[in-house]
mmCIF file of C-alpha atoms in Angstrom:
data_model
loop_
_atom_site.group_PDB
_atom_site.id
_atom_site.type_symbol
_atom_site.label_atom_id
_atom_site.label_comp_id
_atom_site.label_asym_id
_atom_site.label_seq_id
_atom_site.Cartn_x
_atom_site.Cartn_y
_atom_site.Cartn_z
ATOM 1 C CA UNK A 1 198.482 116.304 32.505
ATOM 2 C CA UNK A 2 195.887 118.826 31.488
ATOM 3 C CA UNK A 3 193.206 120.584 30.073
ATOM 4 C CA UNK A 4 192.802 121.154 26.184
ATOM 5 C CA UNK A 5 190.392 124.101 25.219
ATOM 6 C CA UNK A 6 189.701 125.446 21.378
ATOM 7 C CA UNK A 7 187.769 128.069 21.429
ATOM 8 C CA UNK A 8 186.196 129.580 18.057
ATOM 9 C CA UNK A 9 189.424 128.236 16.456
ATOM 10 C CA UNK A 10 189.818 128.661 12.867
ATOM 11 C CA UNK A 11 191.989 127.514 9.880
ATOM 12 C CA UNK A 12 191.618 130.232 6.653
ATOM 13 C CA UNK A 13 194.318 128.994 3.703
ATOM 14 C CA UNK A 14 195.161 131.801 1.137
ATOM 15 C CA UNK A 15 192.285 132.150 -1.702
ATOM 16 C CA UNK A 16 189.748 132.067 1.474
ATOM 17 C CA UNK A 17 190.132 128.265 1.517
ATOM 18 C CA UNK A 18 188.675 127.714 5.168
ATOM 19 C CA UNK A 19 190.098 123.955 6.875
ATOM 20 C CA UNK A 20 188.412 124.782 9.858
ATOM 21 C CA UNK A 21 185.323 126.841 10.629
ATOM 22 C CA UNK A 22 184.769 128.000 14.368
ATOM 23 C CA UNK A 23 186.005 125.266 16.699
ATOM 24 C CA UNK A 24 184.939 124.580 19.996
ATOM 25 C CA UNK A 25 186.271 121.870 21.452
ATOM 26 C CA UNK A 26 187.264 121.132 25.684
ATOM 27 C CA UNK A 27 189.731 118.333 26.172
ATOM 28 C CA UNK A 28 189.038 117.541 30.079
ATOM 29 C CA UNK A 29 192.603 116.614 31.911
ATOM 30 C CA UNK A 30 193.218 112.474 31.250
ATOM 31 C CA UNK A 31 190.422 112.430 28.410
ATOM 32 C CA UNK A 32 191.020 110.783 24.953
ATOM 33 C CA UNK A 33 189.917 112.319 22.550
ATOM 34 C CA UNK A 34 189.229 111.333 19.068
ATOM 35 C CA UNK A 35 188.530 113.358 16.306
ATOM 36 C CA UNK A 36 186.844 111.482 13.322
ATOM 37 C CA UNK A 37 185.928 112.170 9.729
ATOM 38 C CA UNK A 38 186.765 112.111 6.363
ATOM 39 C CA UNK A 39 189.545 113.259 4.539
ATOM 40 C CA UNK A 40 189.641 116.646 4.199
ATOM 41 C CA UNK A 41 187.567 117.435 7.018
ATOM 42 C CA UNK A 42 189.820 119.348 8.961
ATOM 43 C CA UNK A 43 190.579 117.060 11.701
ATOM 44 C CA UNK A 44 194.114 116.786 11.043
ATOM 45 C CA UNK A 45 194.657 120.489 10.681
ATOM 46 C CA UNK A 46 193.201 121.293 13.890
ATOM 47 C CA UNK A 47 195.560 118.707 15.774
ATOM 48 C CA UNK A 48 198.024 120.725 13.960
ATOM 49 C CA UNK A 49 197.394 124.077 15.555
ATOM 50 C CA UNK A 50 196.892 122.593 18.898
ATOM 51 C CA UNK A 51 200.653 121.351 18.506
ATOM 52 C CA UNK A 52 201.537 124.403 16.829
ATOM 53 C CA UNK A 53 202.577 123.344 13.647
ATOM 54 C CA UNK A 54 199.830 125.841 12.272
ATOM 55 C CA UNK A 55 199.101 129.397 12.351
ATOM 56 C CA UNK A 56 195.397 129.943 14.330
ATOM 57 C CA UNK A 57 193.763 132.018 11.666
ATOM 58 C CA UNK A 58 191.339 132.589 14.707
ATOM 59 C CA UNK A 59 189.807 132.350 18.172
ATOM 60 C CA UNK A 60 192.009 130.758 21.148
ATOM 61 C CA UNK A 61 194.313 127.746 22.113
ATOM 62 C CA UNK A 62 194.441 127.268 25.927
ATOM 63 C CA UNK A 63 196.323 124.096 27.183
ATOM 64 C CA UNK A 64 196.550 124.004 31.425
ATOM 65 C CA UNK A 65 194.883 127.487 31.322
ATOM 66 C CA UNK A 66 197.396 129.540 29.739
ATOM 67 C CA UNK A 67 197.212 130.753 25.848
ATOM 68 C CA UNK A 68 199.055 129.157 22.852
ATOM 69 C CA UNK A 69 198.316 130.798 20.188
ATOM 70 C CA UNK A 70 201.906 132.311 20.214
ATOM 71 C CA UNK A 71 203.486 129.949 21.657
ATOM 72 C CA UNK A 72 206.030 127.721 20.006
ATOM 73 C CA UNK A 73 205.495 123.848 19.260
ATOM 74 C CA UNK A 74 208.837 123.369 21.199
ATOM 75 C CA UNK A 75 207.068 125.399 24.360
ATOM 76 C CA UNK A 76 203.934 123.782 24.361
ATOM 77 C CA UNK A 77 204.862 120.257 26.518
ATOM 78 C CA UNK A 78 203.187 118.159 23.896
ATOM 79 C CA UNK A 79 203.848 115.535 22.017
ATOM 80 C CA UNK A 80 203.017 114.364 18.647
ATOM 81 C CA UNK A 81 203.017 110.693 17.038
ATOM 82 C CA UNK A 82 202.771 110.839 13.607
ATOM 83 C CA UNK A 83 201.411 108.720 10.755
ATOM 84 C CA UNK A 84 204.994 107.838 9.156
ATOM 85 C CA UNK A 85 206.874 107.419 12.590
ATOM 86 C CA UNK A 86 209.011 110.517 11.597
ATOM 87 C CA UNK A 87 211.954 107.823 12.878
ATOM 88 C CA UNK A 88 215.890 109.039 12.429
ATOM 89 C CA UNK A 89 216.704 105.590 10.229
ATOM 90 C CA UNK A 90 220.230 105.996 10.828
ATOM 91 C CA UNK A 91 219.565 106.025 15.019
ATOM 92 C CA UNK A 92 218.912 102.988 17.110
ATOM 93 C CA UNK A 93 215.578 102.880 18.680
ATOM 94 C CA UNK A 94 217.507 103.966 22.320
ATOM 95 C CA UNK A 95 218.621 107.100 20.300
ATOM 96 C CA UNK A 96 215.494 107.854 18.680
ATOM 97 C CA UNK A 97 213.723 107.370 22.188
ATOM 98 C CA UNK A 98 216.493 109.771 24.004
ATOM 99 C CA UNK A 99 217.305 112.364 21.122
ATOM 100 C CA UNK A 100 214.637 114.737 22.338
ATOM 101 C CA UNK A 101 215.702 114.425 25.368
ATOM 102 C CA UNK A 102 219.664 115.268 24.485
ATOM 103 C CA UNK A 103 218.757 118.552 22.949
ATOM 104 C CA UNK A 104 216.589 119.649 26.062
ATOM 105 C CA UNK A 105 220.036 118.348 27.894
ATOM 106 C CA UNK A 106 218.086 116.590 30.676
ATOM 107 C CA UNK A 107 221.026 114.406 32.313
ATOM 108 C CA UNK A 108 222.266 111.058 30.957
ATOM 109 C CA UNK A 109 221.017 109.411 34.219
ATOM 110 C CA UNK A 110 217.363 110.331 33.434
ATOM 111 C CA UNK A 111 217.204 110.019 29.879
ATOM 112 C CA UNK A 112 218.182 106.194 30.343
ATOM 113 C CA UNK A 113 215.631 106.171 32.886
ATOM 114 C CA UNK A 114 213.219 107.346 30.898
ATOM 115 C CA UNK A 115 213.554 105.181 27.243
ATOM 116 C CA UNK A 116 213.615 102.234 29.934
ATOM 117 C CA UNK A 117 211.061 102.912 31.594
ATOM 118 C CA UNK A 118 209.077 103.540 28.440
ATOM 119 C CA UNK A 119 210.478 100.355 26.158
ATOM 120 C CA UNK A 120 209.180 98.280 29.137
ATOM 121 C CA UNK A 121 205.847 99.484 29.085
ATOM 122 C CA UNK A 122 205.932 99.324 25.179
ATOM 123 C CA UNK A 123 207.665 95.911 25.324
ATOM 124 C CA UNK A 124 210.556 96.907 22.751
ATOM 125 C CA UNK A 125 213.068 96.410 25.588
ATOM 126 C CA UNK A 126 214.758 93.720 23.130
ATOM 127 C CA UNK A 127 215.102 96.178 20.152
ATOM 128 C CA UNK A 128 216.484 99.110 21.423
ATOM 129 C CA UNK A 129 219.546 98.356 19.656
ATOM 130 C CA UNK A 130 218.378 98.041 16.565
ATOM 131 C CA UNK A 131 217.645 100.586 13.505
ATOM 132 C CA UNK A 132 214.236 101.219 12.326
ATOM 133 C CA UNK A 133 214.899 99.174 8.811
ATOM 134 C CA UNK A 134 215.250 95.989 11.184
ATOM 135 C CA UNK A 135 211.538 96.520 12.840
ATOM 136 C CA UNK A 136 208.147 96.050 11.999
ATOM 137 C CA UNK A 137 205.471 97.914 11.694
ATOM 138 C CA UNK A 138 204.006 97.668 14.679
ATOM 139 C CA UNK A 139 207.676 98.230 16.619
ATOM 140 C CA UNK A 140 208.267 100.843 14.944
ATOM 141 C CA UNK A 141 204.793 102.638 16.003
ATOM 142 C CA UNK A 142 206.078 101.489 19.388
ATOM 143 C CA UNK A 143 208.775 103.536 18.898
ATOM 144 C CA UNK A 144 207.256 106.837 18.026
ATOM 145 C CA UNK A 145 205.317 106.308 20.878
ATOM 146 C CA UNK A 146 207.723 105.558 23.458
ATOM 147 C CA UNK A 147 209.801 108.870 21.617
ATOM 148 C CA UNK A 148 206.616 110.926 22.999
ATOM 149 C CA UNK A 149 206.077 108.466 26.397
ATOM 150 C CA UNK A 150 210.008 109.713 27.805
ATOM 151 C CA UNK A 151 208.978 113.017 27.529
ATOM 152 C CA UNK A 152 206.325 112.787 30.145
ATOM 153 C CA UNK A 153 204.415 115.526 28.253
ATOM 154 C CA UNK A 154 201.342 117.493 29.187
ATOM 155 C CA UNK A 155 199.385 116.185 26.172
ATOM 156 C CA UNK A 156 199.937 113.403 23.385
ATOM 157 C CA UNK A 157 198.594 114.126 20.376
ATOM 158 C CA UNK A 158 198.109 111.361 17.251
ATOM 159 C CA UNK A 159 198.013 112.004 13.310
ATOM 160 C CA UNK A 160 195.837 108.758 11.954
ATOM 161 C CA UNK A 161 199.014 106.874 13.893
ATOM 162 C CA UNK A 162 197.753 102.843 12.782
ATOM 163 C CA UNK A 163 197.013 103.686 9.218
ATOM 164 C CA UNK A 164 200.319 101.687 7.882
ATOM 165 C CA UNK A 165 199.602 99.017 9.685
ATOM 166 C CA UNK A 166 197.913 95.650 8.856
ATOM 167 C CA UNK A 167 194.069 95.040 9.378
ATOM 168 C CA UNK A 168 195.357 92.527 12.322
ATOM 169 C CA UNK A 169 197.772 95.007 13.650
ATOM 170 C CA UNK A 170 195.412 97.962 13.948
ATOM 171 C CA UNK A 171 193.414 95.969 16.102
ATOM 172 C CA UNK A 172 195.718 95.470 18.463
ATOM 173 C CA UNK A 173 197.599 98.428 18.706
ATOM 174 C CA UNK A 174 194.020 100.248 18.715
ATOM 175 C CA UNK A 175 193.861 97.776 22.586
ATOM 176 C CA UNK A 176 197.227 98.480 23.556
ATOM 177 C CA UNK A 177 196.755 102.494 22.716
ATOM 178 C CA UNK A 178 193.740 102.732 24.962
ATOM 179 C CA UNK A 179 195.153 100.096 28.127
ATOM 180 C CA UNK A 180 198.442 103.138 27.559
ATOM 181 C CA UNK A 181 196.168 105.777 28.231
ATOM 182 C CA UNK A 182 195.001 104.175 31.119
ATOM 183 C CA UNK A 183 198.250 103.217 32.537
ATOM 184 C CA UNK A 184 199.675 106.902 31.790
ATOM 185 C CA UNK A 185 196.192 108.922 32.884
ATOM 186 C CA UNK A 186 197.404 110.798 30.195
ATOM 187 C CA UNK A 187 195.177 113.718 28.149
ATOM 188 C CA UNK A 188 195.178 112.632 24.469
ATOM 189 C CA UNK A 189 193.904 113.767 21.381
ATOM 190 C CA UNK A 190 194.009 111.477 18.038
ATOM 191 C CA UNK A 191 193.136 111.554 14.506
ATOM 192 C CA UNK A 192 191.401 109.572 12.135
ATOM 193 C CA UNK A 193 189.331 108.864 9.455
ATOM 194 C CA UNK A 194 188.287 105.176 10.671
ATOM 195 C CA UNK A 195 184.918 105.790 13.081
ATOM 196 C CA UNK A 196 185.600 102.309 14.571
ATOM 197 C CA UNK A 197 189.021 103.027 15.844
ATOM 198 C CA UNK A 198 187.079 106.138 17.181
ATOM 199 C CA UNK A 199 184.298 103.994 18.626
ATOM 200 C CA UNK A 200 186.613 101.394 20.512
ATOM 201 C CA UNK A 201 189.121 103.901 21.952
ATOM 202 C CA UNK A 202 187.571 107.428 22.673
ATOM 203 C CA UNK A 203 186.100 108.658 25.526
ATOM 204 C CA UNK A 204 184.309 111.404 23.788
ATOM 205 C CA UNK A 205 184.018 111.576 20.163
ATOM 206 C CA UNK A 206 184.318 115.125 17.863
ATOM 207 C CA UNK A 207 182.948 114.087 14.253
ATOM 208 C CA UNK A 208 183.646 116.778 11.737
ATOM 209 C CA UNK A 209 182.693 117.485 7.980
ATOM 210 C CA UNK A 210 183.650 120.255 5.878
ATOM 211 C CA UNK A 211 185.617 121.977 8.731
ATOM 212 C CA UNK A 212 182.871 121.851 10.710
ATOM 213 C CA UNK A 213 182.117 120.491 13.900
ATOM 214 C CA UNK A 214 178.804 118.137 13.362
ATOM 215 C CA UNK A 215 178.599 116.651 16.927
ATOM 216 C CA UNK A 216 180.228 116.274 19.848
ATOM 217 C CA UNK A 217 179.438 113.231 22.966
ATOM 218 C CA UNK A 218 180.520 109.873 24.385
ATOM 219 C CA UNK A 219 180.470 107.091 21.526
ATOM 220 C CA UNK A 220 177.164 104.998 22.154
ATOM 221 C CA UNK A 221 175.643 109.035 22.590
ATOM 222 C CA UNK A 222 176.365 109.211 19.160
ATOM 223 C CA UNK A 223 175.713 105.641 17.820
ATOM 224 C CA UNK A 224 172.484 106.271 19.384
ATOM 225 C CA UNK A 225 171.352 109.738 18.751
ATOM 226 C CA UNK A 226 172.846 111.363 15.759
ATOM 227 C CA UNK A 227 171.929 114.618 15.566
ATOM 228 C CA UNK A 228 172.011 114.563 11.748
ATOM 229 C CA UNK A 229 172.139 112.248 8.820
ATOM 230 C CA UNK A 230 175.709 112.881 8.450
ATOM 231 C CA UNK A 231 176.985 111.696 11.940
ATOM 232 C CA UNK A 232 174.011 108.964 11.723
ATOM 233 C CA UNK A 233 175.760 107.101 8.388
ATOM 234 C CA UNK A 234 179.574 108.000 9.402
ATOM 235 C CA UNK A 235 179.152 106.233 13.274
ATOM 236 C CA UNK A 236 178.439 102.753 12.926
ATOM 237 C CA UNK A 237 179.812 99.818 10.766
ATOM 238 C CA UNK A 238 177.818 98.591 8.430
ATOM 239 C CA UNK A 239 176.876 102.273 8.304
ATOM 240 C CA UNK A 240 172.795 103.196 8.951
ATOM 241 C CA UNK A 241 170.337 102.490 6.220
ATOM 242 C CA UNK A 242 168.420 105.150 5.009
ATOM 243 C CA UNK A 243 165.078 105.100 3.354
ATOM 244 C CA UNK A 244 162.930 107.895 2.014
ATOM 245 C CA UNK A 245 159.421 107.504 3.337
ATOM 246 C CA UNK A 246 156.269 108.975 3.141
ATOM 247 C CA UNK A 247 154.315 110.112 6.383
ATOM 248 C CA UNK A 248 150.756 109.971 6.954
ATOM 249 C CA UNK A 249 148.439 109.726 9.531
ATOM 250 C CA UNK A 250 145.758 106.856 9.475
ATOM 251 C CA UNK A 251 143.281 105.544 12.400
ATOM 252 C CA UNK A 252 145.700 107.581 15.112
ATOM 253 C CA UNK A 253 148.715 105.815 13.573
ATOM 254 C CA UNK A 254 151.412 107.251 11.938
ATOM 255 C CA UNK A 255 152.329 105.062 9.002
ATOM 256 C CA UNK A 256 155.454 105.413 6.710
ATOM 257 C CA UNK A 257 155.001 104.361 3.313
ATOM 258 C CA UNK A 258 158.588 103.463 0.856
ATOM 259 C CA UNK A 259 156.372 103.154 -1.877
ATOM 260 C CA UNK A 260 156.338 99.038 -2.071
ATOM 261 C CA UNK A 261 155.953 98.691 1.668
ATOM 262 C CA UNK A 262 154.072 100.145 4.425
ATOM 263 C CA UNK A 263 154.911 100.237 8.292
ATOM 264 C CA UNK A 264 153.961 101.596 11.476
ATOM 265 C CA UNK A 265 156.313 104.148 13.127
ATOM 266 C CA UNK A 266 156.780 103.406 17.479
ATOM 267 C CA UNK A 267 154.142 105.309 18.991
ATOM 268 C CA UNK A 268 156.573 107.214 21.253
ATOM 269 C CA UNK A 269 157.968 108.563 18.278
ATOM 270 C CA UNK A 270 154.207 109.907 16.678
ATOM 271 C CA UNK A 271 154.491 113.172 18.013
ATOM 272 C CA UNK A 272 157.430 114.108 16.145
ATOM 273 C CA UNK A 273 156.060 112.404 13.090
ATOM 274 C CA UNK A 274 153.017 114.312 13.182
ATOM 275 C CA UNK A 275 154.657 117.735 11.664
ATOM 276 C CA UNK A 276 155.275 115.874 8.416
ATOM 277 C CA UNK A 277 152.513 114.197 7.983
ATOM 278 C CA UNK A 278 152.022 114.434 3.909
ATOM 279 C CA UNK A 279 155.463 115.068 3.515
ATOM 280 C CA UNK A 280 159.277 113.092 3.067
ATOM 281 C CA UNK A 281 161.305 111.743 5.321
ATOM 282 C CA UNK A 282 164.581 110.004 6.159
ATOM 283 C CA UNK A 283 163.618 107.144 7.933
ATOM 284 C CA UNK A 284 167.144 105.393 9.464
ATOM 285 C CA UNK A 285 167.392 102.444 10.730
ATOM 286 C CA UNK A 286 170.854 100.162 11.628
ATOM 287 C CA UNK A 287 171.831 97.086 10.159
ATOM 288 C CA UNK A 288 171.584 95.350 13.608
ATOM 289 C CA UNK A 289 168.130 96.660 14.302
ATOM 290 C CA UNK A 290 167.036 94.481 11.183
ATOM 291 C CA UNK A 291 165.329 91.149 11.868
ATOM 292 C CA UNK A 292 164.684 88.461 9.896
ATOM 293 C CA UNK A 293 161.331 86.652 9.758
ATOM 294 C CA UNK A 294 160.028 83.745 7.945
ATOM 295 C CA UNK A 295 156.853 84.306 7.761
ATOM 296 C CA UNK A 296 154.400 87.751 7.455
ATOM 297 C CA UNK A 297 154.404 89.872 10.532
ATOM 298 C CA UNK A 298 153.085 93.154 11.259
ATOM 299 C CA UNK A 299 155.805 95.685 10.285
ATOM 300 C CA UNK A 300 157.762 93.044 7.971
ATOM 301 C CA UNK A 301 158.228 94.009 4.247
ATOM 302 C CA UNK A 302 159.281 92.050 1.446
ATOM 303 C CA UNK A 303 162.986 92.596 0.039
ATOM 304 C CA UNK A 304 165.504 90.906 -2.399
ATOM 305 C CA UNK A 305 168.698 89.912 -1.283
ATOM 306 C CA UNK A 306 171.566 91.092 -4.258
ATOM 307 C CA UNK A 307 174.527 90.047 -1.894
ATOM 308 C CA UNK A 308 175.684 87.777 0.994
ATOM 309 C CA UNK A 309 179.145 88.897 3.201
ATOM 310 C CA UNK A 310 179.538 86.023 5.767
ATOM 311 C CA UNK A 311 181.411 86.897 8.612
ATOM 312 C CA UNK A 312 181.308 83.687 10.651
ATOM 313 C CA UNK A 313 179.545 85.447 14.167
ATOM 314 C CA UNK A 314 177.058 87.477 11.753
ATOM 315 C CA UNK A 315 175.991 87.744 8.085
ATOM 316 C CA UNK A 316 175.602 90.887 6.447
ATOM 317 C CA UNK A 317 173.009 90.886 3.805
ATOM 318 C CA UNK A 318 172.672 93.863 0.874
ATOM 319 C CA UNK A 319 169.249 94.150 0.466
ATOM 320 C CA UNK A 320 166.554 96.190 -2.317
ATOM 321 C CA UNK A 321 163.447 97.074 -1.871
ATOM 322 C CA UNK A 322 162.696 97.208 -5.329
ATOM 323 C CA UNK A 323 163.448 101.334 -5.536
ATOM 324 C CA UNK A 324 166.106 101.395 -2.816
ATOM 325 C CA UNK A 325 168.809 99.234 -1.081
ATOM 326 C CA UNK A 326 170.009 98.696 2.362
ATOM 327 C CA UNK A 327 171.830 96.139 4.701
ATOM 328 C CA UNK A 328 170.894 93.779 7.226
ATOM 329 C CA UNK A 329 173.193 92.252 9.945
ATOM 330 C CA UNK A 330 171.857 88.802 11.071
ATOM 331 C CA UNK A 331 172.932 85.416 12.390
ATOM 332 C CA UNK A 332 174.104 82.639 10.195
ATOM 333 C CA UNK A 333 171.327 80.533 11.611
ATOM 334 C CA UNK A 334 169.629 80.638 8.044
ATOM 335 C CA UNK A 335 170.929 79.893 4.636
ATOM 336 C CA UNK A 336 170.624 83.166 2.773
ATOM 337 C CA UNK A 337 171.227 83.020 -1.106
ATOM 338 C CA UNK A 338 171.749 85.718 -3.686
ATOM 339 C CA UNK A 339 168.758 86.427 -5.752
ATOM 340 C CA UNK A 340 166.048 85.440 -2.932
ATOM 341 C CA UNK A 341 163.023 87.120 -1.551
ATOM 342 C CA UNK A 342 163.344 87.457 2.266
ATOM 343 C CA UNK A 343 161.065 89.232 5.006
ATOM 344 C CA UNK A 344 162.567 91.643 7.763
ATOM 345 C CA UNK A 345 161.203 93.589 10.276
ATOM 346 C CA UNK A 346 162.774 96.598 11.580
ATOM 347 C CA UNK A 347 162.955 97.394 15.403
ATOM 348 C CA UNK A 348 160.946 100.541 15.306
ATOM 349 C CA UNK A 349 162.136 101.792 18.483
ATOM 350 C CA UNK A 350 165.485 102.035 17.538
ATOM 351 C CA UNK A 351 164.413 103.937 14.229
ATOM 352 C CA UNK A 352 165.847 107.580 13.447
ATOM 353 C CA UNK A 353 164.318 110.192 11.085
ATOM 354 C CA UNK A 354 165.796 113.048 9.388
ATOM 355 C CA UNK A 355 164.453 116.012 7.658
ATOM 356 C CA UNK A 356 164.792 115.839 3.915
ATOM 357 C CA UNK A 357 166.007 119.325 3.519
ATOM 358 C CA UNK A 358 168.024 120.463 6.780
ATOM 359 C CA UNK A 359 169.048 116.408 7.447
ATOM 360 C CA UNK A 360 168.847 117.308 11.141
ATOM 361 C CA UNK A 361 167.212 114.700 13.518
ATOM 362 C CA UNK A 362 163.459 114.718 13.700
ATOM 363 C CA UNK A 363 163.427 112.926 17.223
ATOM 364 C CA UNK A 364 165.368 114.938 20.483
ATOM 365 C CA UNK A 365 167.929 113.206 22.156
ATOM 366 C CA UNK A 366 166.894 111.714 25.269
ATOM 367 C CA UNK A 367 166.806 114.020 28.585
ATOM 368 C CA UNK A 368 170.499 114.411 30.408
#
């Protein structure tokens, strides 16, 4: 397999429109990679220049230590899996499997090798007779991956591959996607806008916004220590609450006041608070990190419940403070009703805070 490296790579459309802004990305050899955000972000276009179905406005491509800027897609040893299968419906699935193969003319013997080899690790043995119309879903995404599988490429790239599928479906194919890369050590880089496919299968996570590369690290690196705002409510699901508090400093303490509550920030976090004492802040904190209490405890704050999801394991519950809402995610071992006044306390050690005007994170990330 092998190593992936963007370096200051850029995407400039005509009328100036830039897709991607300054890329710097390292794919180690056997590493998936996931790049995650939302449309129009530029993810998809720079999976497109690393295959080469893009001009590189600028910087530099490396794959295995040689430059592909220049190079063509067909020169590259990659190999691409696409959102709509890109299937020949007039081919069986055998023929769709081997008809890269044909035009490189590898030799009969090792194409039929190779599809078999790859339908049996796919399980689509059964089908390879068959024409696209006569599969599912799910076999057919099968398919476009066992097209790339048989031709043992250098890197395996994937466009948002499970977003025709079911809710069920993505699920699994999300499980059988990562136990493939496993059971290829294969270097992979894949697309998509949903941040818990990107959570569940990615060994390192690139989250981008407006062309731009926000952060870059392992998933819980990120669940845990956003480095901004954006990254903070984009990684996680239900995404991080955000409240706008007030900091100020009373008896040693810092407090943060929402205007109808007041709490006490973790004292480990005080001397970051300390530089905006009198001023606003974003103070985030995750669904999870929520807790429910019965009765008044120190840090607990009043809040009205406007709507109750229940998910059998967990509830989620859409709270308001009276100026601002956010969500809790608690156990059904309470009967929560629409329209009540309820008491939660949030885990202040797991709380984040952003600056109000730059929205980068107030609190470093924790020594390497």
């Amino acid at each position: 397999m092998a190593k992936v490296e963007l370096k200051n790579i850029s995407k400039v459309y005509e009328g100036n429109v830039c897709a991607v802004d300054n890329a710097n990305i390292v794919v180690e050899d056997k590493e998936f990679v996931v790049l995650v955000g939302p449309s129009g972000c530029g993810k998809s276009t720079t999976l497109r220049m690393v295959a080469g179905l893009e001009d590189i406005t600028g910087g530099e491509l490396f794959i295995d230590g040689e430059k592909m800027n220049d190079v063509p897609p067909k020169d590259r040893n990659i190999a691409m899996v696409f959102q709509n299968y890109a299937l020949y419906p007039h081919m069986s699935v055998y023929e769709n499997m081997a008809f890269g193969l044909r035009i490189k003319k590898v030799p009969k013997a090792e194409i039929d090798k190779r599809v078999n080899e790859a339908a049996r690790i796919l399980d689509i043995e059964k089908f390879l007779d068959r024409k696209p119309k006569a599969l599912s879903g799910g076999q057919r995404q099968r398919v476009a991956v066992g097209r790339a599988i048989v031709r043992n490429p250098k890197v395996f790239l994937f466009d948002e591959p499970l977003s025709n599928l079911d809710a069920k479906l993505r699920v699994q194919m999300r499980a059988e996607l990562s136990d493939l890369h496993l059971r290829l050590n294969a270097t992979m880089i894949y697309v998509t806008h949903d941040q818990v496919e990107a959570m569940t299968m990615a060994n390192k996570i690139v989250v981008m916004k407006d062309g731009k590369i926000q952060q870059i690290g392992s998933p819980l690196f990120l669940y845990n220590n956003p480095c901004n705002k954006f990254v903070a409510g984009f990684i996680g699901s239900p995404p991080m609450n955000f409240l706008t508090v007030k900091v100020s400093e009373e008896g040693g303490s810092i407090m943060l006041d929402e205007g109808s509550f007041k709490i006490k920030a973790n004292a480990a976090h005080d001397m970051y608070l300390k530089n905006y004492a009198g001023k606003e802040v974003f103070f985030g904190i995750r669904p999870e990190d929520m807790i429910y209490t019965d009765t008044e405890k120190d840090n607990s704050f009043p809040v009205k419940i406007t709507v109750v999801e229940p998910l059998g394991a967990d509830i989620h519950l859409w709270l308001n403070t009276g100026t601002q809402p956010l969500v809790a995610r608690t156990e059904p071992s309470h009967e929560f009703k629409v329209g009540d006044t309820a008491s939660f306390i949030p885990r202040m050690d797991k709380a984040r805070y952003f600056d109000r005007e730059t929205e980068l994170a107030i609190l470093p990330p924790p020594a390497a």
